[in-house]
Amino acid sequence: MIQFRAASKTRTTQERHFMKATKGNFGYVRAERRRRLLLLAGLIALPAAIFIAGLLINHTTQNLLTVLAVISLLPACRVIVSVIMIFRCRPLENEVYERIKSHEGSLSTAYELYLTAYEKSAMLEACAVCGNTVVGLMRDPKADLRYEENHIMKIMRANGYKCTVNLLTDVNKYIERLDSMNAHADSLRADFHYAPDDRYPDLEVEGLIFNTLLAIAL
């Protein structure tokens, strides 16, 4: 079973966690914003330094270093797109995370997954997997929950995994579902059959479904 947990008891520890958080962990959006901004700053600083060096050496912008500086900006342009995308993601509030965290139990859980599709995208603020059952929290009023549920199930079927998906908009109802899944975890994990994936022999279907959820998120 794969579980993603973020143990943060003090503000200092929590801040360090945000900086190191990886996809699926609470704090990922904040950490990724910092990482991408720092990357963008570095990719802009290098062309700027080349341009300034060319200007100081040649006393004109019409030199080969200016051309090199312009070409060097291309990677920065690509990163700008990713920066815009990550700032569209709304991070989960600390208070909500702390409420949910205490109800994780034995479930495989993840946070702040920005699901992308051709037609629509939405922020899956929290999700849990038990067996082949997926439940998620998606509070964005603009999100099309039925579309996102079908999108996730379609992706799972394409990878050979059958699962049921239920997305909720209310934190209290989501926590209730977590408690219910924990109470019936043994039966949820036992009441289905699946063919193991030879590519991932060490993972059960729960881990395979979880890995796929992470893979389709930004």
PDB file of C-alpha atoms in Angstrom:
ATOM      1  CA  MET A   1       0.000   0.000   0.000  1.00  0.00           C
ATOM      2  CA  ILE A   2       1.207   3.509  -0.814  1.00  0.00           C
ATOM      3  CA  GLN A   3       0.456   6.279   1.629  1.00  0.00           C
ATOM      4  CA  PHE A   4       1.340   9.935   1.313  1.00  0.00           C
ATOM      5  CA  ARG A   5       1.446  11.691   4.648  1.00  0.00           C
ATOM      6  CA  ALA A   6       2.840  14.983   5.817  1.00  0.00           C
ATOM      7  CA  ALA A   7       3.765  15.092   9.494  1.00  0.00           C
ATOM      8  CA  SER A   8       4.104  18.711  10.512  1.00  0.00           C
ATOM      9  CA  LYS A   9       3.621  19.730  14.105  1.00  0.00           C
ATOM     10  CA  THR A  10       5.398  23.055  14.223  1.00  0.00           C
ATOM     11  CA  ARG A  11       5.459  25.969  11.827  1.00  0.00           C
ATOM     12  CA  THR A  12       9.196  25.535  11.227  1.00  0.00           C
ATOM     13  CA  THR A  13       8.743  21.862  10.358  1.00  0.00           C
ATOM     14  CA  GLN A  14       5.755  22.680   8.172  1.00  0.00           C
ATOM     15  CA  GLU A  15       7.702  25.309   6.236  1.00  0.00           C
ATOM     16  CA  ARG A  16      10.513  22.812   5.609  1.00  0.00           C
ATOM     17  CA  HIS A  17       7.928  20.276   4.497  1.00  0.00           C
ATOM     18  CA  PHE A  18       6.443  22.738   1.989  1.00  0.00           C
ATOM     19  CA  MET A  19       9.863  23.225   0.442  1.00  0.00           C
ATOM     20  CA  LYS A  20      10.439  19.456   0.074  1.00  0.00           C
ATOM     21  CA  ALA A  21       6.882  18.326  -0.708  1.00  0.00           C
ATOM     22  CA  THR A  22       6.493  16.109  -3.734  1.00  0.00           C
ATOM     23  CA  LYS A  23       3.434  15.406  -5.854  1.00  0.00           C
ATOM     24  CA  GLY A  24       0.667  13.906  -3.744  1.00  0.00           C
ATOM     25  CA  ASN A  25       1.875  15.433  -0.487  1.00  0.00           C
ATOM     26  CA  PHE A  26       0.219  18.292   1.329  1.00  0.00           C
ATOM     27  CA  GLY A  27       2.119  21.489   0.571  1.00  0.00           C
ATOM     28  CA  TYR A  28       3.036  20.403  -2.961  1.00  0.00           C
ATOM     29  CA  VAL A  29       1.426  23.421  -4.652  1.00  0.00           C
ATOM     30  CA  ARG A  30       3.222  25.938  -2.446  1.00  0.00           C
ATOM     31  CA  ALA A  31       6.532  24.113  -2.828  1.00  0.00           C
ATOM     32  CA  GLU A  32       6.122  23.780  -6.579  1.00  0.00           C
ATOM     33  CA  ARG A  33       5.333  27.492  -6.902  1.00  0.00           C
ATOM     34  CA  ARG A  34       8.608  28.314  -5.171  1.00  0.00           C
ATOM     35  CA  ARG A  35      10.597  25.810  -7.201  1.00  0.00           C
ATOM     36  CA  ARG A  36       9.228  27.005 -10.539  1.00  0.00           C
ATOM     37  CA  LEU A  37       9.680  30.672  -9.673  1.00  0.00           C
ATOM     38  CA  LEU A  38      13.296  30.022  -8.697  1.00  0.00           C
ATOM     39  CA  LEU A  39      13.837  28.094 -11.928  1.00  0.00           C
ATOM     40  CA  LEU A  40      12.280  30.912 -13.938  1.00  0.00           C
ATOM     41  CA  ALA A  41      14.446  33.491 -12.174  1.00  0.00           C
ATOM     42  CA  GLY A  42      17.562  31.496 -13.014  1.00  0.00           C
ATOM     43  CA  LEU A  43      16.552  31.053 -16.645  1.00  0.00           C
ATOM     44  CA  ILE A  44      15.975  34.806 -16.965  1.00  0.00           C
ATOM     45  CA  ALA A  45      19.121  35.794 -15.082  1.00  0.00           C
ATOM     46  CA  LEU A  46      21.424  33.883 -17.428  1.00  0.00           C
ATOM     47  CA  PRO A  47      20.266  35.604 -20.674  1.00  0.00           C
ATOM     48  CA  ALA A  48      20.278  38.930 -18.849  1.00  0.00           C
ATOM     49  CA  ALA A  49      23.894  38.384 -17.795  1.00  0.00           C
ATOM     50  CA  ILE A  50      24.871  37.413 -21.351  1.00  0.00           C
ATOM     51  CA  PHE A  51      23.132  40.489 -22.764  1.00  0.00           C
ATOM     52  CA  ILE A  52      24.776  42.827 -20.250  1.00  0.00           C
ATOM     53  CA  ALA A  53      28.180  41.242 -20.906  1.00  0.00           C
ATOM     54  CA  GLY A  54      27.776  41.777 -24.640  1.00  0.00           C
ATOM     55  CA  LEU A  55      26.706  45.373 -24.107  1.00  0.00           C
ATOM     56  CA  LEU A  56      29.686  46.113 -21.837  1.00  0.00           C
ATOM     57  CA  ILE A  57      32.163  44.492 -24.200  1.00  0.00           C
ATOM     58  CA  ASN A  58      30.839  45.836 -27.503  1.00  0.00           C
ATOM     59  CA  HIS A  59      29.077  49.001 -26.324  1.00  0.00           C
ATOM     60  CA  THR A  60      26.165  48.112 -28.615  1.00  0.00           C
ATOM     61  CA  THR A  61      23.293  45.651 -28.645  1.00  0.00           C
ATOM     62  CA  GLN A  62      24.173  44.531 -32.163  1.00  0.00           C
ATOM     63  CA  ASN A  63      26.524  41.673 -31.300  1.00  0.00           C
ATOM     64  CA  LEU A  64      26.539  37.878 -31.150  1.00  0.00           C
ATOM     65  CA  LEU A  65      26.035  37.827 -27.385  1.00  0.00           C
ATOM     66  CA  THR A  66      22.697  39.630 -27.848  1.00  0.00           C
ATOM     67  CA  VAL A  67      21.603  36.888 -30.252  1.00  0.00           C
ATOM     68  CA  LEU A  68      22.744  34.252 -27.780  1.00  0.00           C
ATOM     69  CA  ALA A  69      20.831  35.994 -24.972  1.00  0.00           C
ATOM     70  CA  VAL A  70      17.605  35.989 -27.018  1.00  0.00           C
ATOM     71  CA  ILE A  71      17.992  32.290 -27.849  1.00  0.00           C
ATOM     72  CA  SER A  72      18.695  31.551 -24.187  1.00  0.00           C
ATOM     73  CA  LEU A  73      15.294  33.006 -23.279  1.00  0.00           C
ATOM     74  CA  LEU A  74      13.421  30.173 -25.013  1.00  0.00           C
ATOM     75  CA  PRO A  75      13.589  27.788 -22.023  1.00  0.00           C
ATOM     76  CA  ALA A  76      12.298  30.605 -19.793  1.00  0.00           C
ATOM     77  CA  CYS A  77       9.303  31.049 -22.085  1.00  0.00           C
ATOM     78  CA  ARG A  78       8.376  27.391 -21.648  1.00  0.00           C
ATOM     79  CA  VAL A  79       8.746  27.621 -17.875  1.00  0.00           C
ATOM     80  CA  ILE A  80       6.465  30.688 -17.781  1.00  0.00           C
ATOM     81  CA  VAL A  81       3.630  28.468 -19.017  1.00  0.00           C
ATOM     82  CA  SER A  82       4.218  25.982 -16.195  1.00  0.00           C
ATOM     83  CA  VAL A  83       4.386  28.836 -13.662  1.00  0.00           C
ATOM     84  CA  ILE A  84       1.018  30.140 -14.850  1.00  0.00           C
ATOM     85  CA  MET A  85      -0.464  26.634 -14.568  1.00  0.00           C
ATOM     86  CA  ILE A  86       0.778  26.025 -11.026  1.00  0.00           C
ATOM     87  CA  PHE A  87      -0.503  29.418  -9.839  1.00  0.00           C
ATOM     88  CA  ARG A  88      -3.941  28.438 -11.109  1.00  0.00           C
ATOM     89  CA  CYS A  89      -3.914  25.609  -8.560  1.00  0.00           C
ATOM     90  CA  ARG A  90      -5.368  26.529  -5.199  1.00  0.00           C
ATOM     91  CA  PRO A  91      -3.471  24.923  -2.306  1.00  0.00           C
ATOM     92  CA  LEU A  92      -5.414  23.153   0.406  1.00  0.00           C
ATOM     93  CA  GLU A  93      -5.857  25.163   3.591  1.00  0.00           C
ATOM     94  CA  ASN A  94      -3.817  24.026   6.603  1.00  0.00           C
ATOM     95  CA  GLU A  95      -6.919  23.781   8.792  1.00  0.00           C
ATOM     96  CA  VAL A  96      -8.749  21.549   6.319  1.00  0.00           C
ATOM     97  CA  TYR A  97      -5.698  19.342   5.893  1.00  0.00           C
ATOM     98  CA  GLU A  98      -5.334  18.858   9.649  1.00  0.00           C
ATOM     99  CA  ARG A  99      -9.000  17.831   9.881  1.00  0.00           C
ATOM    100  CA  ILE A 100      -8.670  15.319   7.074  1.00  0.00           C
ATOM    101  CA  LYS A 101      -5.294  13.962   8.183  1.00  0.00           C
ATOM    102  CA  SER A 102      -6.673  12.640  11.459  1.00  0.00           C
ATOM    103  CA  HIS A 103      -9.118  10.443   9.520  1.00  0.00           C
ATOM    104  CA  GLU A 104      -6.658   8.883   7.045  1.00  0.00           C
ATOM    105  CA  GLY A 105      -6.366   5.626   8.952  1.00  0.00           C
ATOM    106  CA  SER A 106      -5.022   2.841   6.718  1.00  0.00           C
ATOM    107  CA  LEU A 107      -6.110   4.469   3.453  1.00  0.00           C
ATOM    108  CA  SER A 108      -3.752   5.453   0.651  1.00  0.00           C
ATOM    109  CA  THR A 109      -4.118   9.224   0.608  1.00  0.00           C
ATOM    110  CA  ALA A 110      -2.868  12.163  -1.442  1.00  0.00           C
ATOM    111  CA  TYR A 111      -3.446  15.900  -1.617  1.00  0.00           C
ATOM    112  CA  GLU A 112      -3.405  18.778  -4.117  1.00  0.00           C
ATOM    113  CA  LEU A 113      -3.596  16.892  -7.391  1.00  0.00           C
ATOM    114  CA  TYR A 114      -4.397  19.142 -10.353  1.00  0.00           C
ATOM    115  CA  LEU A 115      -6.115  16.877 -12.858  1.00  0.00           C
ATOM    116  CA  THR A 116      -5.723  17.877 -16.479  1.00  0.00           C
ATOM    117  CA  ALA A 117      -7.756  16.768 -19.492  1.00  0.00           C
ATOM    118  CA  TYR A 118      -8.328  18.037 -23.015  1.00  0.00           C
ATOM    119  CA  GLU A 119     -11.702  19.571 -22.213  1.00  0.00           C
ATOM    120  CA  LYS A 120     -11.499  20.483 -18.525  1.00  0.00           C
ATOM    121  CA  SER A 121      -9.119  20.643 -15.586  1.00  0.00           C
ATOM    122  CA  ALA A 122      -9.813  20.733 -11.866  1.00  0.00           C
ATOM    123  CA  MET A 123      -8.095  20.641  -8.492  1.00  0.00           C
ATOM    124  CA  LEU A 124      -8.503  17.414  -6.541  1.00  0.00           C
ATOM    125  CA  GLU A 125      -7.753  18.790  -3.104  1.00  0.00           C
ATOM    126  CA  ALA A 126      -7.651  15.420  -1.377  1.00  0.00           C
ATOM    127  CA  CYS A 127      -8.268  11.827  -2.320  1.00  0.00           C
ATOM    128  CA  ALA A 128      -8.144   8.369  -0.802  1.00  0.00           C
ATOM    129  CA  VAL A 129      -7.960   4.902  -2.312  1.00  0.00           C
ATOM    130  CA  CYS A 130      -9.017   1.665  -0.647  1.00  0.00           C
ATOM    131  CA  GLY A 131      -8.975  -1.407  -2.847  1.00  0.00           C
ATOM    132  CA  ASN A 132     -10.492  -0.231  -6.110  1.00  0.00           C
ATOM    133  CA  THR A 133     -12.599   2.519  -4.506  1.00  0.00           C
ATOM    134  CA  VAL A 134     -11.533   6.136  -4.971  1.00  0.00           C
ATOM    135  CA  VAL A 135     -13.085   9.034  -3.088  1.00  0.00           C
ATOM    136  CA  GLY A 136     -12.003  12.657  -3.513  1.00  0.00           C
ATOM    137  CA  LEU A 137     -12.624  16.200  -2.348  1.00  0.00           C
ATOM    138  CA  MET A 138     -13.193  18.780  -5.082  1.00  0.00           C
ATOM    139  CA  ARG A 139     -14.697  22.035  -3.790  1.00  0.00           C
ATOM    140  CA  ASP A 140     -14.213  24.218  -6.859  1.00  0.00           C
ATOM    141  CA  PRO A 141     -17.754  25.385  -7.755  1.00  0.00           C
ATOM    142  CA  LYS A 142     -16.738  25.503 -11.419  1.00  0.00           C
ATOM    143  CA  ALA A 143     -15.614  21.881 -11.457  1.00  0.00           C
ATOM    144  CA  ASP A 144     -17.745  19.324 -13.284  1.00  0.00           C
ATOM    145  CA  LEU A 145     -17.647  16.450 -10.804  1.00  0.00           C
ATOM    146  CA  ARG A 146     -19.359  13.897 -13.044  1.00  0.00           C
ATOM    147  CA  TYR A 147     -16.960  14.696 -15.872  1.00  0.00           C
ATOM    148  CA  GLU A 148     -13.945  14.359 -13.575  1.00  0.00           C
ATOM    149  CA  GLU A 149     -15.229  11.062 -12.158  1.00  0.00           C
ATOM    150  CA  ASN A 150     -15.709   9.636 -15.640  1.00  0.00           C
ATOM    151  CA  HIS A 151     -12.326  11.001 -16.715  1.00  0.00           C
ATOM    152  CA  ILE A 152     -10.549   9.216 -13.863  1.00  0.00           C
ATOM    153  CA  MET A 153     -12.408   5.948 -14.474  1.00  0.00           C
ATOM    154  CA  LYS A 154     -11.701   6.153 -18.202  1.00  0.00           C
ATOM    155  CA  ILE A 155      -7.973   6.601 -17.554  1.00  0.00           C
ATOM    156  CA  MET A 156      -8.005   3.684 -15.111  1.00  0.00           C
ATOM    157  CA  ARG A 157      -9.781   1.415 -17.588  1.00  0.00           C
ATOM    158  CA  ALA A 158      -7.261   2.379 -20.276  1.00  0.00           C
ATOM    159  CA  ASN A 159      -4.514   1.183 -17.933  1.00  0.00           C
ATOM    160  CA  GLY A 160      -6.356  -2.044 -17.115  1.00  0.00           C
ATOM    161  CA  TYR A 161      -7.710  -1.105 -13.677  1.00  0.00           C
ATOM    162  CA  LYS A 162     -11.423  -1.034 -12.841  1.00  0.00           C
ATOM    163  CA  CYS A 163     -12.441   1.295 -10.045  1.00  0.00           C
ATOM    164  CA  THR A 164     -15.325   3.311  -8.707  1.00  0.00           C
ATOM    165  CA  VAL A 165     -14.845   7.050  -8.198  1.00  0.00           C
ATOM    166  CA  ASN A 166     -16.888   9.373  -6.025  1.00  0.00           C
ATOM    167  CA  LEU A 167     -15.997  13.080  -5.791  1.00  0.00           C
ATOM    168  CA  LEU A 168     -17.472  15.231  -3.027  1.00  0.00           C
ATOM    169  CA  THR A 169     -17.670  18.983  -2.491  1.00  0.00           C
ATOM    170  CA  ASP A 170     -18.214  19.018   1.280  1.00  0.00           C
ATOM    171  CA  VAL A 171     -15.343  18.447   3.707  1.00  0.00           C
ATOM    172  CA  ASN A 172     -17.567  16.894   6.371  1.00  0.00           C
ATOM    173  CA  LYS A 173     -19.044  14.390   3.928  1.00  0.00           C
ATOM    174  CA  TYR A 174     -15.576  13.578   2.652  1.00  0.00           C
ATOM    175  CA  ILE A 175     -14.372  12.870   6.199  1.00  0.00           C
ATOM    176  CA  GLU A 176     -17.444  10.685   6.778  1.00  0.00           C
ATOM    177  CA  ARG A 177     -16.531   8.658   3.690  1.00  0.00           C
ATOM    178  CA  LEU A 178     -12.967   8.255   4.963  1.00  0.00           C
ATOM    179  CA  ASP A 179     -14.290   6.917   8.265  1.00  0.00           C
ATOM    180  CA  SER A 180     -16.629   4.542   6.430  1.00  0.00           C
ATOM    181  CA  MET A 181     -13.848   3.293   4.143  1.00  0.00           C
ATOM    182  CA  ASN A 182     -11.575   2.684   7.122  1.00  0.00           C
ATOM    183  CA  ALA A 183     -14.349   0.802   8.928  1.00  0.00           C
ATOM    184  CA  HIS A 184     -14.840  -1.479   5.900  1.00  0.00           C
ATOM    185  CA  ALA A 185     -11.257  -1.476   4.623  1.00  0.00           C
ATOM    186  CA  ASP A 186     -10.801  -5.252   4.795  1.00  0.00           C
ATOM    187  CA  SER A 187     -13.904  -5.975   2.743  1.00  0.00           C
ATOM    188  CA  LEU A 188     -13.143  -3.205   0.236  1.00  0.00           C
ATOM    189  CA  ARG A 189      -9.709  -4.695  -0.367  1.00  0.00           C
ATOM    190  CA  ALA A 190     -10.969  -8.273  -0.536  1.00  0.00           C
ATOM    191  CA  ASP A 191     -14.193  -8.002  -2.553  1.00  0.00           C
ATOM    192  CA  PHE A 192     -12.667  -7.637  -6.000  1.00  0.00           C
ATOM    193  CA  HIS A 193     -10.401  -9.569  -8.320  1.00  0.00           C
ATOM    194  CA  TYR A 194      -7.750  -8.231 -10.648  1.00  0.00           C
ATOM    195  CA  ALA A 195      -4.916  -9.395 -12.827  1.00  0.00           C
ATOM    196  CA  PRO A 196      -1.534  -8.260 -11.420  1.00  0.00           C
ATOM    197  CA  ASP A 197       0.460  -5.907 -13.616  1.00  0.00           C
ATOM    198  CA  ASP A 198       3.753  -7.523 -14.661  1.00  0.00           C
ATOM    199  CA  ARG A 199       5.318  -4.076 -14.987  1.00  0.00           C
ATOM    200  CA  TYR A 200       4.849  -3.430 -11.254  1.00  0.00           C
ATOM    201  CA  PRO A 201       5.036  -6.829  -9.542  1.00  0.00           C
ATOM    202  CA  ASP A 202       5.451  -5.324  -6.076  1.00  0.00           C
ATOM    203  CA  LEU A 203       2.250  -3.249  -6.226  1.00  0.00           C
ATOM    204  CA  GLU A 204      -1.300  -4.370  -5.563  1.00  0.00           C
ATOM    205  CA  VAL A 205      -4.169  -2.790  -7.466  1.00  0.00           C
ATOM    206  CA  GLU A 206      -4.535  -0.087  -4.820  1.00  0.00           C
ATOM    207  CA  GLY A 207      -0.988   1.073  -5.437  1.00  0.00           C
ATOM    208  CA  LEU A 208      -1.439   0.831  -9.204  1.00  0.00           C
ATOM    209  CA  ILE A 209      -4.569   2.986  -9.094  1.00  0.00           C
ATOM    210  CA  PHE A 210      -2.763   5.446  -6.835  1.00  0.00           C
ATOM    211  CA  ASN A 211       0.261   5.707  -9.113  1.00  0.00           C
ATOM    212  CA  THR A 212      -2.036   6.363 -12.062  1.00  0.00           C
ATOM    213  CA  LEU A 213      -3.793   9.165 -10.185  1.00  0.00           C
ATOM    214  CA  LEU A 214      -0.437  10.815  -9.555  1.00  0.00           C
ATOM    215  CA  ALA A 215       0.595  10.347 -13.160  1.00  0.00           C
ATOM    216  CA  ILE A 216      -2.427  12.191 -14.572  1.00  0.00           C
ATOM    217  CA  ALA A 217      -1.973  15.140 -12.206  1.00  0.00           C
ATOM    218  CA  LEU A 218       0.095  18.241 -12.981  1.00  0.00           C
TER     219      LEU A 218
END
